[in-house]
Amino acid sequence: MAIEAISGVRCRAEALEPFIAGLLAAAGADRPSADAVARSVVDASSRGFDTHGVRLAPWYVTAAQNGHVNCRPEMTFERKAPAVGHIDADLAFGHLASYRAIEEGCAIARETGAAVITVGRSSHHGATGCYTLAAAREGFAALGMSHANAMVVPFGGQKPFFGTNPLSFAVPAPGEEPILLDMATSSIPFNRVMLRRATGTRLPPEVAVDGSGRATLDPNEARAVRPLGGADFGYKGAGLASMIDLLCSAFTGMQHGATIEAAVPGAQPIRIGHFFLILHPASFQLIELFDARIGAFLRDLRAQPAAAGEKVMAPGDPEKAEAETRARDGIPIDLVTWGALRRLADTLHRPVPEATEP
Amino acid sequence: MAIEAISGVRCRAEALEPFIAGLLAAAGADRPSADAVARSVVDASSRGFDTHGVRLAPWYVTAAQNGHVNCRPEMTFERKAPAVGHIDADLAFGHLASYRAIEEGCAIARETGAAVITVGRSSHHGATGCYTLAAAREGFAALGMSHANAMVVPFGGQKPFFGTNPLSFAVPAPGEEPILLDMATSSIPFNRVMLRRATGTRLPPEVAVDGSGRATLDPNEARAVRPLGGADFGYKGAGLASMIDLLCSAFTGMQHGATIEAAVPGAQPIRIGHFFLILHPASFQLIELFDARIGAFLRDLRAQPAAAGEKVMAPGDPEKAEAETRARDGIPIDLVTWGALRRLADTLHRPVPEATEP
């Protein structure tokens, strides 16, 4: 899906990240939690991943204020087997637990070549790609998954059962930012429904359903979304969602996504699991050969003949272009989100950073 | 996609497997190669996975006859890191290399909790699910991937670049056969185009293109297929195909799929890579808890309210039902395939097993 234009204010990432961290800290989050959430949402927005970016910051600040997430967690890490580690997130922000998972996973994978880190008793972690990208920026490849509460109708079903269960893969690329795949296993993430409510735009056909399971284009009527693959091949999206649900539950100790309920409707759901696989490329191949293969793939793919008006791109290419624009012009923030952030800043007595008005 | 009815003969798996192994051996394959290929194609067909089942047997026998695959390989296994092993398949049948990968992967994962096995210098291995299923039948979970020569047009592109790059995941389920996801990252695998040529049926809309990149319903005109997700969300299928291409090339030492060409048009392409992740459930959780989670997921999913005329199923459920029917009635084989097998049996002086005529 193309990156959607947002009409609103623009704010520089360097100002936005400490602003959001400051709001979270003022709302009760300890420093590591506040920093992890702010780092994640600003990283996502700086790459044009707006569904999981700054738009979610007010929700996280409210979760901290209301104590729906443990803002002063005592997370524990256990090495369950030579290539397996587990993080008990102590009901913390999923962002903090997931950055920690990547750190632990990279340290183990450097020794063992491959490492799996499971995270249990966590919460929503924003964009899964923030964590696989963090690993890839350190020279590792990473596969990341998270399950979530029910938002996606199973293939042939009527009511939501799966989370939008994202899958992300990142791998270092020579001379440029890593290749990054970061996708919901539904056609659209539910956060895109939320974003369209904020921007007042309609949904694509056949991707969302209302409360009675009927397709709808109205983001305000949408109550659930459909698995990737649509009417004919949605069993594939549902199959991927099942795989992710199982890896994030049976392997992490959590229950499957459909059992997860927010303590308060609309509040941050907890007892979510995440699953990460970290690979140390130098344990697989001479790094020069590895880089050459990745580089050749990118050159060949980007040079493919395109259909009229199209361009053949690698995963993450649209976001790389957008990141350059946003580094120069600032991050666009819709007015609903900006208003919410300003109100929170007012309540929490925090200064609001400079933003360019539309 | 529902399992398609096949009009043709029926033959029992117990007779079919030694028949196909015998043809391969007579065509020059050593015993392990012949047995691995026969085991894989009959396993696939016994579960209704006909696109990658017995239909491919004549192609493999011809590859053995023509020496396009190394029928007497000297495969080597190297433990590259504590949790990473690599198989150099010596241009063998991918089936033999992939069953070996699962054996080695399970042995390592029993020690380390998680293991990655890469396979290089391999060839087409049929249905990736045969190998993840073999692991799950031994109590392990497995993720398997293979890249292949160009058959799938990239999102926004005109010419094939990706293989149909399958992804498979299998996990043991308490009291029943494992849960099995086995899917091409295109809407349909190119083998379904081939199957429809054999059965004389048309293709679903918007999944295949002709030589000039235009959509076609005619399996005889189809030259390539499109990534999962269609016109709106095909970048997701293409993203998965990219991930699989990279894991099966840069990590295995092979080149990306678009560089792979069959030595002879229509012949078995070689220098293919596969990627397997094996997980040892008991290294993650108490096995009783693990089983309880998987069982609860299955019960809850299968009990979901269905749309009119539909049934909500778990990955692999349609194949489980079909496997029961086929164990009772035999495996259906279309007449094009059956004719080819009979001709090969004639040439190679092998007896043809009893088959029920239509």
XYZ file of C-alpha atoms in Angstrom:
716
model
C 0.000 0.000 0.000
C 1.417 3.366 -0.990
C 2.362 5.690 1.842
C -0.663 7.921 2.378
C -0.364 11.689 2.368
C -1.156 13.171 5.772
C -2.435 16.715 6.110
C -1.468 18.179 9.450
C 1.637 19.583 11.087
C 5.251 18.565 10.566
C 7.693 18.043 13.399
C 11.342 17.003 13.303
C 12.185 13.500 14.585
C 14.916 14.906 16.860
C 12.316 17.027 18.651
C 9.495 14.518 18.538
C 11.310 11.619 20.175
C 12.244 13.426 23.428
C 8.784 15.047 23.465
C 7.019 11.674 23.393
C 9.486 10.127 25.849
C 8.890 13.103 28.153
C 5.113 12.644 28.003
C 5.465 8.943 28.830
C 7.836 9.662 31.712
C 5.487 12.319 33.054
C 2.659 9.782 32.789
C 4.574 7.385 35.013
C 6.817 5.322 32.736
C 10.366 4.647 33.882
C 13.150 5.949 31.647
C 13.818 2.699 29.714
C 10.094 2.221 28.986
C 9.566 5.841 27.935
C 12.646 5.806 25.712
C 11.778 2.484 24.046
C 8.221 3.529 23.154
C 9.344 6.923 21.842
C 12.205 5.370 19.853
C 9.847 2.856 18.254
C 7.001 5.178 17.256
C 9.341 7.883 15.939
C 11.394 5.293 14.037
C 8.192 3.960 12.420
C 6.950 7.441 11.510
C 10.345 8.550 10.241
C 10.050 5.783 7.603
C 6.441 6.571 6.650
C 5.022 3.654 8.638
C 2.309 5.941 10.003
C -0.209 3.265 10.991
C 2.150 2.227 13.803
C 3.963 5.487 14.369
C 3.363 8.679 16.305
C -0.377 8.182 15.831
C -0.188 5.560 18.605
C 1.716 7.762 21.068
C -1.375 9.221 22.791
C -2.724 5.682 23.306
C 0.533 4.605 24.935
C 0.657 7.714 27.138
C -2.910 7.019 28.257
C -1.978 3.379 28.970
C 0.851 4.642 31.187
C -1.459 7.121 32.951
C -4.099 4.466 33.596
C -1.646 1.794 34.655
C -2.907 -0.600 31.965
C 0.725 -1.411 31.220
C 3.424 -1.971 33.820
C 5.495 1.188 33.526
C 8.192 0.054 35.954
C 8.657 -3.561 34.917
C 11.163 -6.032 36.253
C 11.727 -8.028 33.099
C 13.633 -11.280 33.354
C 15.663 -13.097 30.742
C 16.182 -16.842 30.778
C 18.458 -18.815 28.458
C 16.231 -21.851 27.973
C 18.590 -23.719 25.629
C 21.859 -22.831 23.875
C 19.999 -21.129 20.998
C 16.784 -20.152 22.801
C 16.109 -17.295 25.187
C 12.887 -16.168 26.823
C 11.923 -12.763 28.142
C 9.190 -12.431 30.735
C 8.139 -8.869 29.999
C 6.339 -8.376 33.317
C 3.412 -6.746 31.453
C 5.684 -3.944 30.215
C 5.376 -1.968 27.007
C 6.065 -4.444 24.194
C 8.560 -1.992 22.696
C 10.922 -2.284 25.663
C 10.624 -6.083 25.713
C 11.177 -6.323 21.948
C 14.284 -4.117 21.823
C 15.621 -6.235 24.699
C 14.793 -9.411 22.737
C 16.847 -8.152 19.807
C 19.816 -7.317 22.047
C 19.764 -10.724 23.695
C 19.143 -12.470 20.370
C 22.076 -10.757 18.653
C 24.396 -11.649 21.556
C 23.375 -15.319 21.379
C 23.381 -15.519 17.566
C 26.936 -14.148 17.486
C 27.877 -17.374 19.370
C 25.451 -19.912 17.938
C 24.762 -18.553 14.422
C 20.990 -18.548 14.971
C 18.917 -17.712 18.035
C 15.232 -17.684 18.853
C 13.960 -15.265 21.476
C 10.412 -15.631 22.731
C 8.703 -12.868 24.691
C 5.817 -13.582 27.032
C 3.558 -11.414 29.211
C 4.153 -8.489 26.877
C 1.839 -5.940 25.293
C 1.371 -4.243 21.906
C 4.814 -3.345 20.516
C 3.879 -1.029 17.642
C 5.596 -1.859 14.336
C 7.361 -5.231 14.438
C 9.757 -3.894 11.815
C 11.310 -1.520 14.342
C 12.940 -4.496 16.073
C 14.020 -6.539 13.058
C 15.439 -3.306 11.624
C 17.354 -2.662 14.861
C 18.954 -6.112 14.470
C 19.754 -5.547 10.794
C 21.367 -2.185 11.559
C 23.744 -4.186 13.796
C 24.545 -6.563 10.938
C 22.114 -9.393 11.797
C 19.112 -10.690 9.881
C 15.917 -11.027 11.874
C 12.458 -12.465 11.512
C 9.914 -11.009 13.938
C 6.294 -11.817 14.695
C 3.642 -10.771 17.175
C 0.162 -12.019 17.795
C -2.606 -9.817 19.173
C -6.238 -9.732 20.205
C -8.922 -10.739 17.686
C -9.288 -8.295 14.777
C -9.220 -10.580 11.717
C -12.047 -12.840 10.548
C -10.786 -16.353 9.704
C -11.191 -17.646 6.145
C -14.809 -18.766 5.797
C -15.709 -17.223 9.163
C -17.885 -14.385 10.438
C -16.302 -13.067 13.622
C -12.757 -11.899 14.362
C -10.397 -14.563 15.700
C -6.833 -13.655 14.694
C -4.850 -10.562 15.477
C -3.481 -8.758 12.459
C -0.429 -10.836 13.420
C 2.439 -9.046 11.693
C 5.484 -10.680 10.179
C 8.685 -8.734 9.646
C 12.014 -9.669 8.086
C 15.080 -7.447 7.879
C 18.496 -8.162 6.434
C 21.529 -5.881 6.050
C 22.114 -4.548 2.533
C 25.520 -3.332 1.357
C 25.838 0.461 1.133
C 22.272 1.286 2.116
C 19.702 0.806 4.876
C 18.600 -2.825 5.440
C 15.954 -4.522 3.331
C 12.801 -4.451 5.454
C 9.570 -6.411 5.056
C 6.972 -5.487 7.688
C 3.454 -6.649 6.953
C 0.210 -7.531 8.641
C -1.125 -10.944 7.596
C -4.472 -9.268 6.998
C -4.846 -7.232 3.801
C -4.613 -4.089 5.909
C -3.683 -3.731 9.591
C -6.494 -2.589 11.864
C -4.322 0.419 12.593
C -4.970 1.500 8.999
C -8.681 1.536 9.774
C -7.847 3.742 12.755
C -5.586 5.966 10.634
C -8.392 6.376 8.063
C -10.793 7.340 10.824
C -8.319 10.055 11.782
C -7.748 11.187 8.187
C -11.416 10.805 7.159
C -10.739 8.618 4.101
C -12.526 5.470 2.943
C -11.134 1.925 2.927
C -10.233 -0.230 -0.113
C -12.952 -2.761 -1.086
C -13.258 -6.202 0.524
C -10.659 -5.724 3.253
C -12.796 -4.780 6.261
C -16.113 -5.959 7.728
C -18.718 -4.391 9.998
C -20.060 -5.845 13.247
C -22.160 -8.429 11.390
C -19.349 -9.629 9.140
C -20.384 -7.691 6.019
C -17.792 -5.883 3.888
C -17.639 -2.119 4.440
C -15.665 0.825 3.042
C -16.411 3.067 6.023
C -13.573 3.089 8.579
C -16.037 4.152 11.294
C -18.244 1.108 10.642
C -15.358 -1.361 10.311
C -15.022 -3.726 13.281
C -12.640 -6.314 11.824
C -10.467 -6.965 8.767
C -9.959 -9.927 6.451
C -6.872 -12.103 5.957
C -4.426 -11.441 3.113
C -5.509 -13.165 -0.096
C -9.125 -12.021 -0.207
C -12.154 -14.085 -1.108
C -10.223 -16.679 -3.145
C -6.900 -17.038 -1.349
C -7.590 -15.721 2.157
C -6.765 -19.170 3.549
C -3.126 -18.267 2.916
C -3.292 -15.089 5.003
C -5.212 -17.029 7.644
C -2.566 -19.764 7.510
C 0.194 -17.237 8.114
C -1.865 -15.740 10.953
C -2.209 -19.226 12.478
C 1.530 -19.866 12.276
C 2.263 -16.548 13.955
C -0.406 -17.084 16.607
C 1.121 -20.467 17.510
C 4.738 -19.265 17.532
C 3.707 -16.334 19.742
C 1.600 -18.436 22.141
C 2.507 -22.139 22.510
C 6.221 -21.248 22.263
C 6.066 -18.195 24.537
C 3.736 -19.674 27.168
C 0.918 -17.299 26.274
C -2.578 -18.267 25.099
C -3.669 -17.816 21.488
C -4.657 -14.332 20.367
C -8.435 -14.771 20.466
C -8.264 -15.205 24.253
C -6.563 -11.832 24.757
C -8.863 -9.087 25.928
C -8.059 -5.539 26.889
C -8.661 -4.961 30.616
C -10.792 -1.983 29.635
C -12.316 -1.698 26.144
C -9.938 0.336 23.994
C -7.107 -0.068 26.488
C -3.784 -1.724 25.747
C -4.267 -5.526 25.698
C -1.665 -7.456 27.645
C -0.354 -11.041 27.884
C 0.749 -10.834 24.269
C 3.666 -12.889 22.966
C 6.323 -12.075 20.377
C 8.682 -14.397 18.505
C 12.072 -13.423 17.064
C 14.615 -15.384 15.047
C 18.034 -13.756 14.758
C 20.629 -14.914 12.224
C 24.316 -14.007 12.224
C 25.219 -13.823 8.518
C 28.937 -14.492 9.046
C 28.031 -17.877 10.569
C 26.444 -18.809 7.231
C 28.704 -17.358 4.557
C 31.810 -15.317 3.964
C 30.431 -11.854 4.558
C 31.804 -10.579 1.226
C 29.874 -13.294 -0.606
C 26.775 -12.621 1.496
C 26.893 -8.904 0.682
C 27.472 -9.641 -2.992
C 24.390 -11.869 -3.113
C 22.168 -9.276 -1.405
C 23.505 -6.523 -3.659
C 22.931 -8.592 -6.813
C 19.366 -9.394 -5.747
C 18.570 -5.714 -5.191
C 20.140 -4.556 -8.464
C 18.402 -7.253 -10.485
C 14.979 -6.733 -8.854
C 15.061 -2.942 -9.165
C 16.041 -3.238 -12.850
C 13.011 -5.392 -13.733
C 10.732 -4.002 -16.452
C 7.726 -2.279 -14.884
C 4.105 -2.086 -15.939
C 2.974 1.338 -17.201
C 3.157 3.914 -14.399
C 4.710 1.412 -11.967
C 8.186 0.777 -10.599
C 9.523 -2.555 -9.375
C 10.810 -2.148 -5.837
C 12.393 -4.209 -3.074
C 10.695 -4.543 0.345
C 11.185 -1.276 2.200
C 12.133 0.792 -0.851
C 9.108 3.125 -0.622
C 9.952 3.727 3.050
C 13.603 4.477 2.243
C 12.546 7.218 -0.149
C 10.040 8.567 2.365
C 12.661 8.543 5.146
C 14.827 10.922 3.126
C 11.935 13.330 2.623
C 10.991 13.217 6.288
C 14.583 13.676 7.488
C 14.575 16.890 5.452
C 11.029 18.183 6.015
C 10.017 16.650 9.337
C 7.434 13.994 10.192
C 3.824 14.752 9.194
C 1.304 14.292 12.006
C -2.451 14.355 11.422
C -4.372 16.981 13.382
C -6.325 14.454 15.479
C -3.067 12.978 16.772
C -1.403 16.362 17.138
C -4.374 17.667 19.107
C -4.261 14.650 21.415
C -0.526 15.094 22.000
C -0.968 18.805 22.757
C -3.750 18.084 25.249
C -1.605 15.441 26.965
C 1.323 17.884 27.072
C -0.961 20.429 28.681
C -2.232 17.959 31.294
C 1.272 16.650 32.015
C 2.900 20.109 32.002
C 5.333 19.290 29.200
C 6.575 21.749 26.567
C 5.340 21.157 23.019
C 8.041 21.090 20.328
C 8.040 23.405 17.361
C 5.839 22.180 14.533
C 5.239 23.631 11.099
C 1.561 24.412 10.683
C -0.044 23.267 7.407
C -7.833 -23.517 -2.658
C -10.139 -26.501 -2.347
C -8.701 -29.864 -3.315
C -9.656 -30.389 -6.949
C -11.399 -33.529 -8.086
C -9.230 -35.579 -10.419
C -10.772 -37.919 -12.958
C -8.451 -40.774 -13.743
C -7.321 -43.966 -12.079
C -6.854 -44.688 -8.389
C -3.854 -46.487 -6.976
C -3.009 -47.373 -3.393
C -0.126 -45.453 -1.744
C 1.509 -48.715 -0.617
C 1.756 -49.834 -4.253
C 2.509 -46.434 -5.745
C 5.536 -45.602 -3.604
C 7.623 -48.688 -4.516
C 6.474 -48.341 -8.144
C 7.813 -44.787 -8.391
C 10.967 -45.649 -6.456
C 11.496 -48.565 -8.832
C 11.138 -46.344 -11.897
C 13.659 -43.890 -10.468
C 16.115 -46.652 -9.596
C 15.728 -48.151 -13.074
C 16.371 -44.684 -14.489
C 19.692 -44.510 -12.654
C 18.947 -43.085 -9.198
C 20.680 -44.651 -6.225
C 18.447 -46.190 -3.558
C 18.377 -43.208 -1.152
C 17.539 -40.788 -3.984
C 14.837 -43.035 -5.454
C 13.273 -43.641 -2.045
C 13.307 -39.973 -1.026
C 11.612 -38.783 -4.227
C 8.980 -41.539 -4.090
C 8.324 -40.920 -0.390
C 7.843 -37.197 -0.996
C 5.538 -37.337 -4.024
C 3.373 -40.118 -2.568
C 3.191 -38.324 0.798
C 2.039 -35.146 -0.988
C -0.561 -36.988 -3.064
C -1.796 -39.026 -0.102
C -2.805 -35.701 1.507
C -4.429 -34.260 -1.609
C -1.487 -31.999 -2.417
C -1.711 -33.020 -6.061
C 0.109 -30.071 -7.584
C 3.343 -31.394 -6.046
C 2.498 -35.067 -5.854
C 2.603 -38.053 -8.184
C 1.976 -35.699 -11.107
C 5.664 -34.713 -10.853
C 7.003 -38.285 -10.804
C 7.448 -38.618 -14.600
C 9.406 -35.343 -14.632
C 11.736 -36.636 -11.914
C 12.203 -39.991 -13.658
C 13.087 -38.155 -16.867
C 15.534 -35.954 -14.939
C 17.212 -39.129 -13.652
C 17.304 -40.646 -17.153
C 18.818 -37.530 -18.680
C 21.302 -36.954 -15.879
C 19.948 -33.446 -15.222
C 20.106 -34.260 -11.521
C 22.963 -36.052 -9.792
C 21.448 -39.457 -9.063
C 24.429 -40.726 -7.076
C 25.284 -37.676 -4.982
C 27.925 -37.399 -2.324
C 26.181 -34.903 -0.072
C 28.169 -33.290 2.711
C 26.988 -31.836 5.995
C 28.858 -29.100 7.827
C 28.032 -27.757 11.280
C 28.798 -24.108 10.615
C 27.934 -22.859 14.108
C 26.373 -24.459 17.200
C 22.835 -23.879 15.877
C 23.561 -23.792 12.127
C 24.211 -26.642 9.721
C 24.719 -26.621 5.963
C 24.146 -29.372 3.436
C 25.922 -29.303 0.109
C 23.460 -31.378 -1.903
C 25.903 -32.154 -4.720
C 23.166 -31.375 -7.289
C 21.015 -34.229 -5.936
C 17.245 -34.469 -5.912
C 16.056 -31.786 -3.484
C 13.867 -34.378 -1.745
C 16.873 -36.345 -0.516
C 18.677 -33.198 0.597
C 15.583 -31.867 2.375
C 14.798 -35.058 4.324
C 18.477 -35.069 5.344
C 18.169 -31.412 6.426
C 15.257 -32.305 8.689
C 17.167 -35.217 10.266
C 20.211 -33.079 10.948
C 18.075 -30.167 12.112
C 16.122 -32.272 14.601
C 19.343 -33.738 16.017
C 20.809 -30.263 16.539
C 17.593 -28.702 17.844
C 17.291 -31.431 20.455
C 20.562 -30.014 21.881
C 20.238 -26.313 21.157
C 16.439 -25.777 21.174
C 16.471 -24.189 17.719
C 18.498 -24.999 14.612
C 18.766 -23.576 11.123
C 19.760 -25.880 8.283
C 20.598 -24.372 4.924
C 20.798 -26.492 1.785
C 22.824 -25.407 -1.235
C 23.447 -26.888 -4.709
C 20.088 -28.632 -4.515
C 17.217 -28.982 -6.972
C 13.404 -28.865 -6.920
C 12.174 -30.691 -3.805
C 8.442 -31.029 -4.556
C 6.163 -29.964 -1.699
C 8.064 -28.146 1.054
C 5.422 -29.381 3.496
C 6.698 -32.969 3.158
C 9.810 -31.995 5.121
C 8.281 -29.764 7.783
C 5.661 -32.485 8.283
C 8.407 -35.111 8.690
C 9.887 -32.969 11.481
C 6.506 -32.440 13.158
C 5.780 -36.180 13.072
C 8.958 -36.529 15.166
C 7.698 -33.951 17.661
C 9.499 -30.853 16.321
C 8.083 -27.689 14.804
C 9.599 -26.636 11.491
C 9.555 -23.709 9.122
C 10.683 -24.553 5.582
C 11.288 -22.476 2.481
C 12.630 -22.974 -1.008
C 13.357 -20.564 -3.784
C 13.178 -21.520 -7.455
C 13.611 -20.244 -10.986
C 11.574 -17.234 -12.153
C 7.827 -17.933 -12.434
C 6.251 -15.013 -10.551
C 5.974 -11.435 -11.823
C 7.058 -8.919 -9.145
C 4.510 -6.373 -7.896
C 4.319 -3.637 -10.520
C 6.417 -5.686 -12.947
C 5.917 -7.384 -16.311
C 8.258 -10.378 -16.433
C 8.764 -13.268 -14.002
C 11.478 -12.736 -11.394
C 10.595 -14.786 -8.293
C 10.042 -18.481 -7.954
C 6.700 -19.462 -6.465
C 8.903 -19.608 -3.327
C 6.881 -21.769 -0.947
C 6.705 -21.340 2.799
C 5.700 -24.201 5.049
C 5.182 -24.466 8.803
C 4.311 -27.623 10.718
C 3.799 -28.131 14.425
C 2.746 -31.246 16.352
C -0.889 -31.297 17.505
C -2.078 -33.457 20.399
C -4.023 -36.550 19.327
C -3.991 -35.877 15.603
C -1.676 -35.302 12.660
C 0.415 -32.080 12.861
C -0.934 -28.681 11.852
C 0.514 -28.022 8.399
C 0.707 -24.790 6.436
C 2.244 -25.267 2.980
C 1.742 -22.410 0.571
C 3.259 -20.777 -2.469
C 3.799 -17.035 -2.046
C 2.081 -16.566 -5.400
C -1.724 -16.824 -5.448
C -1.352 -20.241 -7.081
C 1.795 -22.319 -7.598
C 2.908 -22.735 -11.203
C 2.356 -26.441 -10.651
C -1.360 -25.676 -10.469
C -1.126 -24.224 -13.964
C 0.513 -27.494 -15.005
C -2.138 -29.548 -13.178
C -4.905 -27.590 -14.942
C -3.232 -28.242 -18.286
C -3.399 -31.947 -17.440
C -6.995 -31.793 -16.194
C -8.157 -29.370 -18.922
C -9.697 -26.801 -16.540
C -9.423 -23.009 -16.579
C -7.588 -20.822 -14.040
C -9.118 -18.400 -11.488
C -9.088 -14.741 -12.623
C -6.080 -12.440 -12.129
C -3.605 -15.060 -10.912
C -1.688 -15.922 -14.092
C -0.249 -13.961 -17.020
C 0.683 -14.825 -20.601
C 4.042 -14.231 -22.277
C 3.399 -10.510 -22.593
C 2.350 -10.030 -18.961
C -1.416 -9.915 -19.585
C -3.822 -11.795 -17.300
C -5.118 -15.082 -18.728
C -7.492 -17.868 -17.645
C -6.051 -20.399 -20.076
C -3.487 -22.698 -18.422
C -1.914 -23.394 -21.820
C -1.308 -19.678 -22.429
C -0.097 -18.946 -18.896
C 3.647 -18.312 -18.674
C 3.907 -16.832 -15.170
C 1.815 -16.214 -12.051
C 1.260 -13.227 -9.775
C 2.248 -12.779 -6.115
C -0.261 -13.415 -3.309
C -2.370 -10.325 -2.588
C -3.439 -9.479 -6.135
C -3.613 -6.075 -7.733
C -3.936 -4.168 -4.425
C -1.792 -6.120 -1.970
C 0.557 -8.135 -4.180
C 3.497 -6.297 -2.632
C 2.960 -8.511 0.408
C 3.254 -11.739 -1.573
C 6.249 -10.254 -3.376
C 7.743 -9.263 -0.011
C 7.404 -12.823 1.272
C 8.919 -14.099 -1.982
C 11.861 -11.706 -1.485
C 12.426 -12.894 2.086
C 12.412 -16.523 0.949
C 14.657 -15.805 -2.024
C 17.227 -14.151 0.269
C 17.109 -16.838 2.978
C 17.532 -19.509 0.283
C 20.367 -17.718 -1.552
C 22.542 -15.337 0.488
C 22.353 -17.702 3.477
C 22.875 -20.918 1.485
C 25.596 -19.613 -0.840
C 23.342 -19.845 -3.896
C 22.371 -16.982 -6.193
C 18.879 -15.482 -6.158
C 16.125 -17.377 -7.963
C 15.967 -15.250 -11.111
C 19.496 -16.395 -12.012
C 18.536 -20.089 -11.935
C 17.982 -21.620 -15.337
C 17.230 -25.194 -16.255
C 20.162 -26.750 -18.147
C 17.652 -27.764 -20.810
C 14.294 -25.970 -21.180
C 11.713 -27.895 -19.166
C 14.407 -29.848 -17.325
C 14.930 -29.840 -13.588
C 16.636 -26.570 -12.587
C 19.563 -26.991 -10.217
C 21.631 -24.835 -7.845
C 18.518 -24.180 -5.787
C 18.697 -23.437 -2.059
C 16.368 -24.389 0.797
C 16.130 -22.959 4.305
C 14.801 -24.813 7.363
C 14.275 -23.706 10.956
C 13.659 -26.534 13.424
C 12.317 -25.887 16.929
C 12.319 -28.363 19.810
C 9.100 -27.579 21.715
C 10.325 -29.009 25.038
C 13.147 -26.430 25.012
C 10.494 -23.693 25.037
C 7.743 -24.937 27.330
C 6.637 -27.828 29.471
C 5.341 -30.157 26.793
C 1.993 -30.604 28.584
C 1.455 -26.844 28.505
C 2.600 -26.689 24.884
C 0.146 -29.409 23.860
C -2.646 -27.749 25.806
C -2.062 -24.459 23.993
C -2.071 -26.092 20.552
C -5.189 -28.096 21.408
C -7.020 -25.007 22.685
C -6.123 -23.062 19.546
C -7.492 -25.823 17.311
C -10.708 -26.280 19.283
C -11.393 -22.561 19.419
C -10.620 -21.956 15.719
C -12.691 -24.909 14.482
C -15.645 -23.768 16.629
C -15.758 -20.290 15.059
C -19.071 -19.313 13.423
C -18.846 -19.844 9.664
C -20.297 -17.887 6.763
C -23.147 -19.625 4.897
C -21.884 -22.807 3.223
C -18.414 -22.460 4.744
C -16.523 -24.097 7.589
C -13.711 -22.519 9.585
C -10.664 -24.761 9.427
C -7.084 -24.884 10.678
C -4.139 -25.069 8.241
C -4.019 -28.605 6.851
C -7.559 -29.573 7.896
C -8.830 -30.083 4.323
C -5.810 -32.320 3.650
C -6.437 -34.357 6.819
C -9.960 -35.161 5.648
C -8.702 -35.970 2.157
C -5.944 -38.227 3.540
C -8.587 -40.409 5.201
C -10.505 -40.780 1.950
C -7.370 -41.583 -0.009
C -6.111 -44.108 2.560
C -9.412 -45.913 2.008
C -9.959 -45.462 -1.743
C -6.464 -44.983 -3.131
C -4.760 -41.951 -4.660
C -6.411 -40.457 -7.769
C -4.039 -39.933 -10.693
C -5.022 -37.987 -13.798
C -4.781 -39.872 -17.083
C -1.994 -37.703 -18.529
C 0.223 -38.566 -15.545
C -0.866 -42.192 -15.483
C -0.122 -42.553 -19.191
C 3.338 -41.054 -18.730
C 4.072 -43.394 -15.816
C 2.930 -46.427 -17.824
C 5.105 -45.433 -20.772
C 8.110 -44.991 -18.468
C 7.401 -48.384 -16.865
C 7.322 -49.903 -20.327
C 10.624 -48.304 -21.340
C 12.286 -49.200 -18.036
C 10.820 -52.739 -17.905
C 9.054 -52.214 -14.576
C 5.727 -53.799 -13.585
C 2.771 -51.409 -13.302
C 0.782 -51.665 -10.039
C -2.901 -52.416 -9.962
C -5.050 -49.329 -10.510
C -8.798 -48.901 -10.450
C -9.961 -47.583 -13.807
C -12.469 -44.714 -13.706
